[in-house]
CSV table of C-alpha atoms in Angstrom, one decimal:
chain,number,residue,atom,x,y,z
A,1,UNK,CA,40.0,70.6,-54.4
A,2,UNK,CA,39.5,68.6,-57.8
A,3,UNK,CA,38.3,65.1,-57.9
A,4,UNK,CA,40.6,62.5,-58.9
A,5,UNK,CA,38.6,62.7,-62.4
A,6,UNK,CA,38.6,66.4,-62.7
A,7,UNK,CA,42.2,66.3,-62.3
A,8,UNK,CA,42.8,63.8,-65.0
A,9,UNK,CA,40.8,65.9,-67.6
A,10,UNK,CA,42.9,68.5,-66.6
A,11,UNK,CA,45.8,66.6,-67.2
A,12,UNK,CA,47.8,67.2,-70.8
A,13,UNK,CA,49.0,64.1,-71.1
A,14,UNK,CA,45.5,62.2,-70.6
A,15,UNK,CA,43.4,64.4,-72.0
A,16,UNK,CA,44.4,65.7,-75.8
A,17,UNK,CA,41.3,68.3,-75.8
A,18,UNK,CA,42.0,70.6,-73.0
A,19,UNK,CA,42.1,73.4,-75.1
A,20,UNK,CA,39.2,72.7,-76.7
A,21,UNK,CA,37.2,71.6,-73.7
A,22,UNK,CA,38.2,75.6,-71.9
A,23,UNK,CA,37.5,77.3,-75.2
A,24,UNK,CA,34.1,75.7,-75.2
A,25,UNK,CA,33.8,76.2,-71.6
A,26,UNK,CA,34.3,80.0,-72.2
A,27,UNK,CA,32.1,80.4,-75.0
A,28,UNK,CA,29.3,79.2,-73.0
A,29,UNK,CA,30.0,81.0,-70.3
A,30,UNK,CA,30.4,84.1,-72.2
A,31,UNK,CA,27.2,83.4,-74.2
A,32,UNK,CA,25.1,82.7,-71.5
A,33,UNK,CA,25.1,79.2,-71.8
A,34,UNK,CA,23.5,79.3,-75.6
A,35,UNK,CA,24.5,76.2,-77.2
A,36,UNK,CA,24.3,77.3,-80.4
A,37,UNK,CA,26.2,80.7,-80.4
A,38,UNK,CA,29.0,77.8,-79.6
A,39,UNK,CA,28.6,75.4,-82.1
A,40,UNK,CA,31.9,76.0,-83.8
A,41,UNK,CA,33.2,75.4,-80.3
A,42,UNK,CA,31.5,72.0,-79.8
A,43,UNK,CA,32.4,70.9,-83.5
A,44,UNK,CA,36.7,72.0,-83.0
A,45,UNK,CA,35.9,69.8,-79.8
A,46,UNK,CA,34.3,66.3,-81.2
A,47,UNK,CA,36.7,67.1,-84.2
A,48,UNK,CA,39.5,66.7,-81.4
A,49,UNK,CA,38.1,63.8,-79.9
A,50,UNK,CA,37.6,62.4,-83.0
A,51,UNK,CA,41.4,62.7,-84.1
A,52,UNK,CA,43.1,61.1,-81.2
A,53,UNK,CA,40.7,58.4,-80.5
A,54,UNK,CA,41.3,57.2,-84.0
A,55,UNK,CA,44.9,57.5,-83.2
A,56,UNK,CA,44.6,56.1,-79.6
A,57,UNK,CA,42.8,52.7,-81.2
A,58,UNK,CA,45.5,52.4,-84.0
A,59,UNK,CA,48.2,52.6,-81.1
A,60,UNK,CA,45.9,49.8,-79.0
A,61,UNK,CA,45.9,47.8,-82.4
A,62,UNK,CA,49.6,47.8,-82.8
A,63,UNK,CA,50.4,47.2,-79.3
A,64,UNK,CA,52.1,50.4,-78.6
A,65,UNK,CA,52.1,52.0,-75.1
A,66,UNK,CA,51.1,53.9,-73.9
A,67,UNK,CA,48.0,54.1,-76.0
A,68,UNK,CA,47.3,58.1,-75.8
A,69,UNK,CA,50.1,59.5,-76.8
A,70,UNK,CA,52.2,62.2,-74.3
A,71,UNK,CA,51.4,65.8,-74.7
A,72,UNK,CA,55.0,66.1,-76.1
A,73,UNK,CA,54.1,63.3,-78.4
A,74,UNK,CA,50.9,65.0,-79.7
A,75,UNK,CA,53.0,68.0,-80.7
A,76,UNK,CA,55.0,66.2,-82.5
A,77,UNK,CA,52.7,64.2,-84.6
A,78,UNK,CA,50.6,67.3,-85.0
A,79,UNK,CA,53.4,69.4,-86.6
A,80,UNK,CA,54.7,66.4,-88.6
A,81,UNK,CA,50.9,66.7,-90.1
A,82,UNK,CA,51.1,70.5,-90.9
């Protein structure tokens, strides 16, 4: 059984980078744990990261709630982006 904080990484509406985070995951496990045979991986990952917390603190900013947006939301906003 996950811990109450796996479970919330796993979870697509807290956690905008699950993709990214198994992709990595994979990588490394298919690579024998070599970092750098990843780093593509690791950069699609912090580029994630990167994205929503900036979006996350312009939500907190404007008051909006919740402050992550839904996995339904995300969608959205990414395919109004292109």
């Amino acid at each position: 059984r996950m811990s109450r904080h796996a479970t919330k990484l796993r979870d697509h509406d807290i956690n905008p980078c699950v993709a990214e985070t198994d992709a990595t995951t994979k990588c490394m496990n298919d690579n024998n744990y070599k970092k750098d045979l990843c780093a593509d991986y690791f950069l699609k990952y912090k580029d994630c990261r990167k994205f929503w917390h900036e979006i996350m603190m312009q939500r907190k900013r404007s008051g909006v709630k919740p402050e992550m947006p839904s996995a339904e939301e995300r969608k959205k906003i990414l395919e109004s982006m292109g």
